mmCIF file of C-alpha atoms in Angstrom:
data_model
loop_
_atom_site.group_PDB
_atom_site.id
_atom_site.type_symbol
_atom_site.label_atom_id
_atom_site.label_comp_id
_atom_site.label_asym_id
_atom_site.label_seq_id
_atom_site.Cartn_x
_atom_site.Cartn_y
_atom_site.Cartn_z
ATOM 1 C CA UNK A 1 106.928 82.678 99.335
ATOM 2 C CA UNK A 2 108.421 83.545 103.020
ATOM 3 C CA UNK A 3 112.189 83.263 104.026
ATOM 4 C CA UNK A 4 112.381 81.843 107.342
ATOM 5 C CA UNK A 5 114.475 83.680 109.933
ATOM 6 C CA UNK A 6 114.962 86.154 107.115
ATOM 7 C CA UNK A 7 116.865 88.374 110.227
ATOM 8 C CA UNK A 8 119.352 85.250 110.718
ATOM 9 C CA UNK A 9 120.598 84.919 107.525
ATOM 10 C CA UNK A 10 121.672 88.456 106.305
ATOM 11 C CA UNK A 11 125.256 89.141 105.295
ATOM 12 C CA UNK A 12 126.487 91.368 107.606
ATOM 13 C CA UNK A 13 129.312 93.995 105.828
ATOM 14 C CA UNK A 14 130.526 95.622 108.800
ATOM 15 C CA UNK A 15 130.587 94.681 112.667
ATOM 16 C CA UNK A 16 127.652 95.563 115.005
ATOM 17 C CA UNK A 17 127.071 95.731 118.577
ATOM 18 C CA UNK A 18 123.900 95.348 120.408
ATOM 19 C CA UNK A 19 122.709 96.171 124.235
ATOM 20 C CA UNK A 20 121.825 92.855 126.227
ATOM 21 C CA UNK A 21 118.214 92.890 125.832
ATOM 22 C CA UNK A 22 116.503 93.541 129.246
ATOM 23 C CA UNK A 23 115.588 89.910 130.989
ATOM 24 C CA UNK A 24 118.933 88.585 129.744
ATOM 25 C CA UNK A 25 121.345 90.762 131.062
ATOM 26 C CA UNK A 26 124.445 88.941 132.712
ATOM 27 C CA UNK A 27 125.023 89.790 136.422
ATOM 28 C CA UNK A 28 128.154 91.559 136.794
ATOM 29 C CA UNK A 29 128.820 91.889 133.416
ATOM 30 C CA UNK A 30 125.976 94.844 132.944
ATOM 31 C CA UNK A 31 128.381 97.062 130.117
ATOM 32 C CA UNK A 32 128.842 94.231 127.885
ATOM 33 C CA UNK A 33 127.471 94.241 124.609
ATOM 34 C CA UNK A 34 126.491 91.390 121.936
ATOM 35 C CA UNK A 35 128.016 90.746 118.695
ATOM 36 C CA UNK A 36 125.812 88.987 115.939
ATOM 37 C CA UNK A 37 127.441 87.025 113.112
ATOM 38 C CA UNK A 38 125.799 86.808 109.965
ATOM 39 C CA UNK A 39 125.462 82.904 109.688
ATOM 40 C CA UNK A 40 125.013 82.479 106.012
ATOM 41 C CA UNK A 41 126.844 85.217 104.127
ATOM 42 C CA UNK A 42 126.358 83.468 100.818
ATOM 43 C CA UNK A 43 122.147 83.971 101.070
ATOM 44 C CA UNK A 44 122.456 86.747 99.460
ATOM 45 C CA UNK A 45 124.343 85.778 96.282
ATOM 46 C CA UNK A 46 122.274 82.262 96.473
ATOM 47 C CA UNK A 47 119.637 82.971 93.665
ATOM 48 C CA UNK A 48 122.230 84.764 91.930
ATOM 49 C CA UNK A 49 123.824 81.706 89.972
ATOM 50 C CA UNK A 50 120.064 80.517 88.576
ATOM 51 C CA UNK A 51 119.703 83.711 86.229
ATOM 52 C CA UNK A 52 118.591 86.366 88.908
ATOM 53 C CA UNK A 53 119.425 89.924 88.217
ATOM 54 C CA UNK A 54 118.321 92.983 90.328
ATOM 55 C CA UNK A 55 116.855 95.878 88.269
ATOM 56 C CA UNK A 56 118.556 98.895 88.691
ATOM 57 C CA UNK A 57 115.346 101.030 88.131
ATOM 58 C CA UNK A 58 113.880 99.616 90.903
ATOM 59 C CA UNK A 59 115.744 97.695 93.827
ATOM 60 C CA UNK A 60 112.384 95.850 94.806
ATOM 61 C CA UNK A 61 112.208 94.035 91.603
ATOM 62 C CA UNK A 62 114.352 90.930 90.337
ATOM 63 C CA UNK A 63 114.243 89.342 87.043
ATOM 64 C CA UNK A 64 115.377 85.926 86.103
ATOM 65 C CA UNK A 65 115.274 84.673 82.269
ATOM 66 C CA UNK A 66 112.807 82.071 81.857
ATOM 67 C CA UNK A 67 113.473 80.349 77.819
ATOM 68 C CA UNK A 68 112.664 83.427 75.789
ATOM 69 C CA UNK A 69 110.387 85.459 78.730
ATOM 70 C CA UNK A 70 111.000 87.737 81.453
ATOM 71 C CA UNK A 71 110.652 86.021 85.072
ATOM 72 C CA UNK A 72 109.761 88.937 87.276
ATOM 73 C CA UNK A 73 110.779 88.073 91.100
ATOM 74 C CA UNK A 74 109.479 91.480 93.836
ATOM 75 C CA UNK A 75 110.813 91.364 97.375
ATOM 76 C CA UNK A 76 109.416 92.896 100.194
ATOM 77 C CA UNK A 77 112.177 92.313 103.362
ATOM 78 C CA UNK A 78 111.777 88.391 103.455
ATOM 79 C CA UNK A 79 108.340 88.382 101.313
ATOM 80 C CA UNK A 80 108.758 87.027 97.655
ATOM 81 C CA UNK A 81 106.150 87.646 94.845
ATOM 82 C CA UNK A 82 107.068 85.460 91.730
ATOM 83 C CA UNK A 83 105.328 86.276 88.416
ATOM 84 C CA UNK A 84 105.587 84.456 85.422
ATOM 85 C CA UNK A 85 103.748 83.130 82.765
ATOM 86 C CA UNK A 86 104.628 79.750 82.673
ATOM 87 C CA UNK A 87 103.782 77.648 86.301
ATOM 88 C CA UNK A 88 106.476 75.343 85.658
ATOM 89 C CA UNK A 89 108.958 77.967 85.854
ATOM 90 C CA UNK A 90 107.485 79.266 89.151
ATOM 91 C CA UNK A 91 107.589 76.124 90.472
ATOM 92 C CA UNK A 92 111.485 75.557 89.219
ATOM 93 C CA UNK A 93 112.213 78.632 90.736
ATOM 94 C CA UNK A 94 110.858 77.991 93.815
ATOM 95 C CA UNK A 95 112.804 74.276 94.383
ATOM 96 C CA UNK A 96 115.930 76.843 93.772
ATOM 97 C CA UNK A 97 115.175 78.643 96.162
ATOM 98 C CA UNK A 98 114.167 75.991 98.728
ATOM 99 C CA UNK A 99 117.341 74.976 98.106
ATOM 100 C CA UNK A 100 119.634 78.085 99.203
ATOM 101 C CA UNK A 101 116.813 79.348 101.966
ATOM 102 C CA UNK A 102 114.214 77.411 104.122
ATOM 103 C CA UNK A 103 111.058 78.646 102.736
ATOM 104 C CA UNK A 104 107.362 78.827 103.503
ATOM 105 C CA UNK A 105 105.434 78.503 100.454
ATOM 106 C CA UNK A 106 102.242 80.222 100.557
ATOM 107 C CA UNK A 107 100.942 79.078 97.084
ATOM 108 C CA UNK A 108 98.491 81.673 94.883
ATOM 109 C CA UNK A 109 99.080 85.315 95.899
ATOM 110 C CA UNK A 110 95.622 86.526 97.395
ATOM 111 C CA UNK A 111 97.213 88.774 100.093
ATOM 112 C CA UNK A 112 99.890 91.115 100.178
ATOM 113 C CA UNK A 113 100.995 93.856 102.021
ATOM 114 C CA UNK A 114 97.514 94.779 103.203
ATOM 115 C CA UNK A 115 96.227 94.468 99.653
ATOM 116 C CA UNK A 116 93.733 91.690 98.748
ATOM 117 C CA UNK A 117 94.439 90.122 95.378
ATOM 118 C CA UNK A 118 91.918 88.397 93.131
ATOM 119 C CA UNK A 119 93.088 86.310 90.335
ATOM 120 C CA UNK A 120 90.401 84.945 87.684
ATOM 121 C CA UNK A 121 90.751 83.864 84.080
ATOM 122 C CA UNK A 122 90.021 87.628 82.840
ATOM 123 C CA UNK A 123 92.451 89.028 84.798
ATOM 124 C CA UNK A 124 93.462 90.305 88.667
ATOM 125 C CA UNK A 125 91.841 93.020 91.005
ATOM 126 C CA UNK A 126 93.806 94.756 93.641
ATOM 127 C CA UNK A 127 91.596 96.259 96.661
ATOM 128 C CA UNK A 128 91.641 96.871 100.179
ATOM 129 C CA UNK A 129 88.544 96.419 101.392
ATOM 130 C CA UNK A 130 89.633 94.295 104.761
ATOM 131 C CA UNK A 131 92.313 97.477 105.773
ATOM 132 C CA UNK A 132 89.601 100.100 104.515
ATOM 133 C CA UNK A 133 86.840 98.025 107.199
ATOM 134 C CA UNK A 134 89.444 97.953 110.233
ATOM 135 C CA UNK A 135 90.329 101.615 109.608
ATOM 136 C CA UNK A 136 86.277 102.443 109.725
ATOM 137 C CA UNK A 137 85.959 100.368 113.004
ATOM 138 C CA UNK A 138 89.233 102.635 114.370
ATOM 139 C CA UNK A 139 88.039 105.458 113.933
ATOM 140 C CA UNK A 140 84.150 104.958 115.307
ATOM 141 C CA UNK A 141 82.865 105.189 111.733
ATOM 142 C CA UNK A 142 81.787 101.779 111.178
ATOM 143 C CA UNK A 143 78.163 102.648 110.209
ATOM 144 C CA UNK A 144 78.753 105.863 108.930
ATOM 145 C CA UNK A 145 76.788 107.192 106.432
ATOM 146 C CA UNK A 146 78.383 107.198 102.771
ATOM 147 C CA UNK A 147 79.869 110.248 100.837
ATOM 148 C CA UNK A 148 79.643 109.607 97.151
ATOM 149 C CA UNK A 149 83.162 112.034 96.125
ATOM 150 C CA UNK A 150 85.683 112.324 99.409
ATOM 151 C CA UNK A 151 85.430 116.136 99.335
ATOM 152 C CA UNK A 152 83.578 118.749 99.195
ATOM 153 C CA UNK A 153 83.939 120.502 96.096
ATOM 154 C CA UNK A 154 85.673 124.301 96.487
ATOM 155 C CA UNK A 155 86.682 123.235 99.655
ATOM 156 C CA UNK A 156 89.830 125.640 101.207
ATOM 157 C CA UNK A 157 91.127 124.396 104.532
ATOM 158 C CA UNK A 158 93.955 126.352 105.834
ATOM 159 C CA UNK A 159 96.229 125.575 108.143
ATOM 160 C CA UNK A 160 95.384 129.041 110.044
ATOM 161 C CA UNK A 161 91.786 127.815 110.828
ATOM 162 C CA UNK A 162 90.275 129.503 113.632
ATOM 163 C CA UNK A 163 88.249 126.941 114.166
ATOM 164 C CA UNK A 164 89.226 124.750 117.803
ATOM 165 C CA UNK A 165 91.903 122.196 118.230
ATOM 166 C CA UNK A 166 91.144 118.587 118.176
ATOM 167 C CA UNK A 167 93.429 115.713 119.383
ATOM 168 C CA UNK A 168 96.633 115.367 117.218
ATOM 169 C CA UNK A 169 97.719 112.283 117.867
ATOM 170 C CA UNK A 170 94.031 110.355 116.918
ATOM 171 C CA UNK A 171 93.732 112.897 113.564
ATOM 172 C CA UNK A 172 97.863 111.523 112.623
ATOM 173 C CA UNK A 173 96.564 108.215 113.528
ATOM 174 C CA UNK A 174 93.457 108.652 111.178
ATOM 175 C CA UNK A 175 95.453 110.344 108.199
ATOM 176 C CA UNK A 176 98.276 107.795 108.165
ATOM 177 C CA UNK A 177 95.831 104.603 108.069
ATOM 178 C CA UNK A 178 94.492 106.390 105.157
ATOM 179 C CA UNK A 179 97.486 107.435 103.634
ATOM 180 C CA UNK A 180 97.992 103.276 103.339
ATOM 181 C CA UNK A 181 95.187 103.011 100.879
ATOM 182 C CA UNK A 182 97.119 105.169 98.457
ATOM 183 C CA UNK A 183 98.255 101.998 97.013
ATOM 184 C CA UNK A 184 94.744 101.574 94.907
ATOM 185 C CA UNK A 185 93.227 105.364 95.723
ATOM 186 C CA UNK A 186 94.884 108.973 95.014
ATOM 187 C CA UNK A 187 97.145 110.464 97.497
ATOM 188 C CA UNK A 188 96.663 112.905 101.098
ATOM 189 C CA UNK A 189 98.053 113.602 104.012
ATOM 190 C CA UNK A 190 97.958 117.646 104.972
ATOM 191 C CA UNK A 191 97.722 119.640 108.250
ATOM 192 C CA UNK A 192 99.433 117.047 110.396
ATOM 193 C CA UNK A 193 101.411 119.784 112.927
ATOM 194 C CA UNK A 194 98.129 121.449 114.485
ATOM 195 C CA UNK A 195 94.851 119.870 113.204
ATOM 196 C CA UNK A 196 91.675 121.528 113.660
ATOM 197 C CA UNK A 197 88.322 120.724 113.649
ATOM 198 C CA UNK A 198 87.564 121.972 109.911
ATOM 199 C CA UNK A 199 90.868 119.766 109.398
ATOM 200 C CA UNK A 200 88.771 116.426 111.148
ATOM 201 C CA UNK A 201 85.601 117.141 109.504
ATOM 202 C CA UNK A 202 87.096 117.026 106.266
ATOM 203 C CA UNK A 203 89.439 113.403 107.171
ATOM 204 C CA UNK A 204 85.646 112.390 108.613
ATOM 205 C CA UNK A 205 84.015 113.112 105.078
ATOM 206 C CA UNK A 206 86.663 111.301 103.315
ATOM 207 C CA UNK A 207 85.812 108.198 105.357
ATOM 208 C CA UNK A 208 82.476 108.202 104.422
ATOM 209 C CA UNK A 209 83.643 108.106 100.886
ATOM 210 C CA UNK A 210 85.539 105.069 101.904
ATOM 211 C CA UNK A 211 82.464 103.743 103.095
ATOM 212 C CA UNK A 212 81.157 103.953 100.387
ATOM 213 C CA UNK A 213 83.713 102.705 97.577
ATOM 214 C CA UNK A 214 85.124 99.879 100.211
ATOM 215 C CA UNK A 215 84.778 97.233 97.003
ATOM 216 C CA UNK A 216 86.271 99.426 94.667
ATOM 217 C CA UNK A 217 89.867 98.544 93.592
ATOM 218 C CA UNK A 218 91.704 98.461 90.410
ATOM 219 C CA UNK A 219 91.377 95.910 87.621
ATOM 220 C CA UNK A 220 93.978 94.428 85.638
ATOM 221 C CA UNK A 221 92.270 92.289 82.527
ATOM 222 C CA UNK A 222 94.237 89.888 80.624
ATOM 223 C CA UNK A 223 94.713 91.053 77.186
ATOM 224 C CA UNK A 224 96.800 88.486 75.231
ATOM 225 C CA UNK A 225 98.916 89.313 72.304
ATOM 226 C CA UNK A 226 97.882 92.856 73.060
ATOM 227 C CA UNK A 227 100.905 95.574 73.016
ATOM 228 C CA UNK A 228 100.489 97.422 76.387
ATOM 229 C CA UNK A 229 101.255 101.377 75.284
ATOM 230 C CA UNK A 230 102.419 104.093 78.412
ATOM 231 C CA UNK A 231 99.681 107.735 78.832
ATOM 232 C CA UNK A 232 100.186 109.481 81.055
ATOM 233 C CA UNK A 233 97.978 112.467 82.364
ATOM 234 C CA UNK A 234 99.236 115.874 83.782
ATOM 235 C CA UNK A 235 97.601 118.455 85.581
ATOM 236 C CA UNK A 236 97.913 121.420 87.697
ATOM 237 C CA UNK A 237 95.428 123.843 89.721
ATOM 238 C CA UNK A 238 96.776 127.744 90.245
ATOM 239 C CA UNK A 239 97.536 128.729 93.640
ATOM 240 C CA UNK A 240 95.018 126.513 95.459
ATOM 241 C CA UNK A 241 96.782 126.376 98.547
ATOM 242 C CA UNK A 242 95.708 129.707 100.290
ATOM 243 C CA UNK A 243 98.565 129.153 102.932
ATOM 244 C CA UNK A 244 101.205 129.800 100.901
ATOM 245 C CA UNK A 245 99.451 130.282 96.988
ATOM 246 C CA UNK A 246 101.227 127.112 96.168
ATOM 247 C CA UNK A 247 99.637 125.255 93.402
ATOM 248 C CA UNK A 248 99.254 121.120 93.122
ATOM 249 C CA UNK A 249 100.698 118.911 90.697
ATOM 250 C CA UNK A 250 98.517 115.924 89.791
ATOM 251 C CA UNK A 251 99.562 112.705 87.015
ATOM 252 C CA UNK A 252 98.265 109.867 86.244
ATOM 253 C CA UNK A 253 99.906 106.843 84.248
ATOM 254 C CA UNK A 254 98.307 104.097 82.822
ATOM 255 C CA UNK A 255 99.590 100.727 80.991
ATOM 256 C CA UNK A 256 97.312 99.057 78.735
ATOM 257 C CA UNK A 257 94.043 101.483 80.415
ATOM 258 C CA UNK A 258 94.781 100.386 83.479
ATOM 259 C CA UNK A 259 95.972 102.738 85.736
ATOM 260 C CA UNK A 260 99.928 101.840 87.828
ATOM 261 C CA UNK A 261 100.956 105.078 88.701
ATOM 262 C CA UNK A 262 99.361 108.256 90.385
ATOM 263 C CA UNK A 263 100.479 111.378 92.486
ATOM 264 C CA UNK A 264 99.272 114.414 93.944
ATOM 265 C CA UNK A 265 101.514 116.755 95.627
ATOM 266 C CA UNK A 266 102.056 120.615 96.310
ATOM 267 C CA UNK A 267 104.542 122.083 94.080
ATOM 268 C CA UNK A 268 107.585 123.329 95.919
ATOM 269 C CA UNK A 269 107.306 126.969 94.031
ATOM 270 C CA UNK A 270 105.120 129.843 93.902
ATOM 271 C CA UNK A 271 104.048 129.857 89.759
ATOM 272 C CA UNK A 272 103.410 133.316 88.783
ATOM 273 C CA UNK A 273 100.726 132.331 85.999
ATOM 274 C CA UNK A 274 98.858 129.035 85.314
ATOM 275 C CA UNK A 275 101.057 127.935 82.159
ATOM 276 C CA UNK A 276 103.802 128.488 84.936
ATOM 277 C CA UNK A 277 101.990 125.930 87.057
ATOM 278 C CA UNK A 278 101.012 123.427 84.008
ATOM 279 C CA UNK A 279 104.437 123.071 82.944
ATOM 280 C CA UNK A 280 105.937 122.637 86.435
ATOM 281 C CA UNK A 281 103.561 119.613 86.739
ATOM 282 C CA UNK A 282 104.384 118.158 83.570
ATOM 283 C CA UNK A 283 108.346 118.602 83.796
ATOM 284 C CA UNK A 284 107.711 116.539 87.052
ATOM 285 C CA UNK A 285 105.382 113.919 85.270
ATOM 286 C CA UNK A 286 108.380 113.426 82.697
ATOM 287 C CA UNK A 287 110.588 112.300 85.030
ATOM 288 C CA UNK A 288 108.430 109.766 85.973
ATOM 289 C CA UNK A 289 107.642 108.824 82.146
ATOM 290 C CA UNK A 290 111.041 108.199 81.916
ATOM 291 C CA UNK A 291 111.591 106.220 84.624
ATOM 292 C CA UNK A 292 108.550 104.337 84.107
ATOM 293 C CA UNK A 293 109.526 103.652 80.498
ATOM 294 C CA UNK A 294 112.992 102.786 81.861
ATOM 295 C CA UNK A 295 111.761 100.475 84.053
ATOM 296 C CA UNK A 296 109.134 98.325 81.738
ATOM 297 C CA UNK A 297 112.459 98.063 79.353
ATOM 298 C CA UNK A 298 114.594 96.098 82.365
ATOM 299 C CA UNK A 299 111.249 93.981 83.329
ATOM 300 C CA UNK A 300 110.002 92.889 79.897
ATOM 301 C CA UNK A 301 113.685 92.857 78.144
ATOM 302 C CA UNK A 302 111.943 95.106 75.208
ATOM 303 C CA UNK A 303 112.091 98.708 74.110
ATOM 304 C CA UNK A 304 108.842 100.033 75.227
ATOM 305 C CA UNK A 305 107.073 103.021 72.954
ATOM 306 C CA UNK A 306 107.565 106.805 74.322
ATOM 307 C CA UNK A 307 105.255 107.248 76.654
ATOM 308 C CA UNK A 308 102.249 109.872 75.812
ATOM 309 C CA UNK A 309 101.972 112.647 78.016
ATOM 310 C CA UNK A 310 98.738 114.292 77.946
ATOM 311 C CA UNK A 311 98.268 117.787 79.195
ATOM 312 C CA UNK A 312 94.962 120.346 78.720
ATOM 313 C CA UNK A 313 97.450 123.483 78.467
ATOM 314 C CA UNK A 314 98.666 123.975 74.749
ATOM 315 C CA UNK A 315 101.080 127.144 76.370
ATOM 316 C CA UNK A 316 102.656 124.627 78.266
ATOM 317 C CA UNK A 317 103.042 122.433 75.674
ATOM 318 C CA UNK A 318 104.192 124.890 73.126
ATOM 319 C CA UNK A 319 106.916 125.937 75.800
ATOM 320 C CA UNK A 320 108.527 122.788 75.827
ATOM 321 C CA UNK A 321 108.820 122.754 72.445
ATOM 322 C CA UNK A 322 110.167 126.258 72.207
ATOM 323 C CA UNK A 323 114.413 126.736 72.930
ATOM 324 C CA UNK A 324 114.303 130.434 73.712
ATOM 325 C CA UNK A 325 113.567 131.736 77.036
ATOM 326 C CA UNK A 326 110.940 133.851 76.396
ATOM 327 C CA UNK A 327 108.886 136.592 78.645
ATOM 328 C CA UNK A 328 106.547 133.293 79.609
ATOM 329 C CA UNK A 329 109.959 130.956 80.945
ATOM 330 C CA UNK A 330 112.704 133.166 81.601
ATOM 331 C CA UNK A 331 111.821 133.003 85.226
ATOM 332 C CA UNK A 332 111.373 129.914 85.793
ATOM 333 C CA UNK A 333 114.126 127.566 87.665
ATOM 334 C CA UNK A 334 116.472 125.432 85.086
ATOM 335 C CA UNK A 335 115.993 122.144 86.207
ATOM 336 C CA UNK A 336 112.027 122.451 85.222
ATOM 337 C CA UNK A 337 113.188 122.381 81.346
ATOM 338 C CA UNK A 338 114.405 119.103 82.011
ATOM 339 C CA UNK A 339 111.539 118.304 79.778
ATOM 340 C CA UNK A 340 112.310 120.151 76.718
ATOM 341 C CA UNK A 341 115.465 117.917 76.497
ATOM 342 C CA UNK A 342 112.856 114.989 76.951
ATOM 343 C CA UNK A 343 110.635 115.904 74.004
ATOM 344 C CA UNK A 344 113.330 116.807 71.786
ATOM 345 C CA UNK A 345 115.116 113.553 72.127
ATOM 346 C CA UNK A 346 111.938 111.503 71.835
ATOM 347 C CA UNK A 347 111.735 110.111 74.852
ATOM 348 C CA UNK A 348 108.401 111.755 75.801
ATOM 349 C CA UNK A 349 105.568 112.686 73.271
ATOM 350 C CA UNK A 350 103.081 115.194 74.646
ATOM 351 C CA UNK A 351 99.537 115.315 73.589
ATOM 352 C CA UNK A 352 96.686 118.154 74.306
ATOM 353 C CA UNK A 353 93.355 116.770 75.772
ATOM 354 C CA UNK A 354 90.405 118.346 76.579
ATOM 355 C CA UNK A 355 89.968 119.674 80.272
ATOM 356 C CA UNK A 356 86.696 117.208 80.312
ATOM 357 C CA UNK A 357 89.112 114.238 79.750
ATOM 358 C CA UNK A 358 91.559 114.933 81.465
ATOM 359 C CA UNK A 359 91.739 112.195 84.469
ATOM 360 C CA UNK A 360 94.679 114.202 86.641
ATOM 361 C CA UNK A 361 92.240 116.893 87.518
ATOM 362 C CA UNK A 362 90.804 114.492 90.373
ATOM 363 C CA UNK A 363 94.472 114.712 91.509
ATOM 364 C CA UNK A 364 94.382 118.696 91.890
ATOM 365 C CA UNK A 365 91.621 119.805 93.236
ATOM 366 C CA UNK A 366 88.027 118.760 95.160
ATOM 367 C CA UNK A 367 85.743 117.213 92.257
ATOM 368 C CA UNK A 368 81.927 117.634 92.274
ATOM 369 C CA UNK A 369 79.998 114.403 91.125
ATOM 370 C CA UNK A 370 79.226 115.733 87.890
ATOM 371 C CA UNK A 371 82.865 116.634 87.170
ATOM 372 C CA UNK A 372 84.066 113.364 87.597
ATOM 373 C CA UNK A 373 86.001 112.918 84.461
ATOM 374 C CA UNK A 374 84.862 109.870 82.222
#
């Protein structure tokens, strides 16, 4: 659904003042400025009395109690996406809301964001295939040949290349329409201040990957009845950033086996061995188990299971599980044994998995085809 003149109908908490906008600018009267009253200050609190309740994990989400389920109700600025299991709640909740806000109801979700949705019978597929297309055409690749991994594998780029400049404002263009297709693919975004030309040809080789996965998205079956369990995958290379021997957290979370939540970023310390770097990644992929678990408890109304943290590093593991600061932790900054506190109480369970299964490594490091975990 779509609020109409979502702008007009905000409560506004404090007064603001706005320049006259050029074209309407009174003769004479040039240093004036406008003041805009919010016209319906009860908008906000209108959904409020049917059951709606904001979830504090997550300020995008509403839920609303349906009989004995969880209405889930996500709002993007004046963009609603209403989820529920029963249609004749949706379409309840929608004459409430018709009846507090004039609405434009847009029926079955199949677009969103920039995300196409499919909904069948066996479930719902999330791609961007329509984006991925206008991003080729942007940047002259339409009818590029395709990549089948988007890097080269043992691939260093530095940000000291040598090699010449190219234009900085097309490569930021380039980087940032693909940084939009991290909703269904794995994170990037590096060497924005002074791209070079090994920088490009690496962004170029990625597009041809995306040329050549431009279906692929992420499936959601329907599983009814089924209890939908939280793994989560953690990983960590050693010192593969050559700039600064910084080394890159990768996790992956799944619900169910489908996958929900996945990041890749460069650890904000130097780790002085490769357990060092293991267990920095996976105190940062407990926080999001928590919150993740935290979350699924406010949306469903049940107490989810600890989630199941897997990790190919049993020193890692073994140091979370182990109070005293020994030779292998005494270095290492406080507020990374966050996690110990997280095992010990339950909240997290961590399991060791082979390096050969474990799905974050795609989120660390450039993959050869054969390495592609299974």
């Amino acid at each position: 659904m779509d609020v109409k003149s979502a702008f007009l109908n905000g409560d506004l908490k404090e007064e603001v003042y706005v320049k006259q906008p050029p074209g309407y600018v009174v003769n004479g009267q040039e240093h004036r400025v406008l003041r805009p009253e919010g016209m319906e200050p009860e908008a906000r609190h209108g959904a409020e009395g049917d059951g709606v309740q904001a979830v504090e994990s997550e300020h995008a989400l509403n839920t609303r109690r349906a009989e004995h389920r969880q209405q889930v109700v996500g709002v993007y600025v004046d963009d609603l996406v209403i989820t529920d299991a029963s249609k004749k709640e949706i379409e309840a909740f929608k004459a409430q809301m018709k009846k507090t806000f004039r609405m434009s109801d847009l029926g079955l979700l199949t677009y969103y964001l920039g995300i196409e949705v499919e909904q069948r019978k066996d479930g719902i597929t999330l791609c961007q295939s329509s984006y991925a297309r206008k991003l080729l055409e942007r940047s002259g690749m339409g009818e590029c040949r395709p990549n089948k991994t988007p890097m080269e594998e043992k691939l260093k780029l530095s940000k000291d290349s040598k090699a010449g400049k190219v234009d900085a404002t097309s490569y930021r263009s380039i980087v940032g329409g693909l940084r939009y297709l991290v909703h269904t693919r794995p994170d990037l975004a590096r060497f924005m201040a002074e791209p070079r030309k090994d920088h490009q040809t690496a962004v170029q080789h990625i597009l041809r990957y995306v040329a050549g996965t431009i279906n692929h998205g992420i499936i959601y079956p329907r599983r009814s009845g089924e209890k939908a369990n939280l793994i989560g995958y953690s990983d960590s290379d050693m010192g593969g950033n050559i700039d600064g021997r910084r080394s890159t957290s990768g996790m992956l979370f799944f619900l169910g086996g489908c996958a929900i939540a996945w990041q890749s970023m460069k650890q904000r310390i130097v780790a002085l061995s490769t357990c060092e770097a293991e267990y920095v990644a996976v105190a940062a992929a407990c926080c999001q188990a928590v919150w993740l678990r935290r979350l699924l408890r406010e949306v469903t109304g049940k107490e989810p299971r600890a989630p199941v943290l897997r990790v190919d590093n049993t020193f890692a593991i073994e140091l979370t599980k182990n109070p005293v600061l020994h030779d292998r932790s005494k270095h290492i900054d406080i507020r990374f044994h966050y996690i110990r506190e997280c095992v010990a109480e339950g909240q997290v369970v961590l399991g060791h998995v082979h390096t050969a299964q474990q799905l974050a490594d795609l989120l660390t490091k450039p993959l050869g085809q054969w390495r592609l975990p299974s």
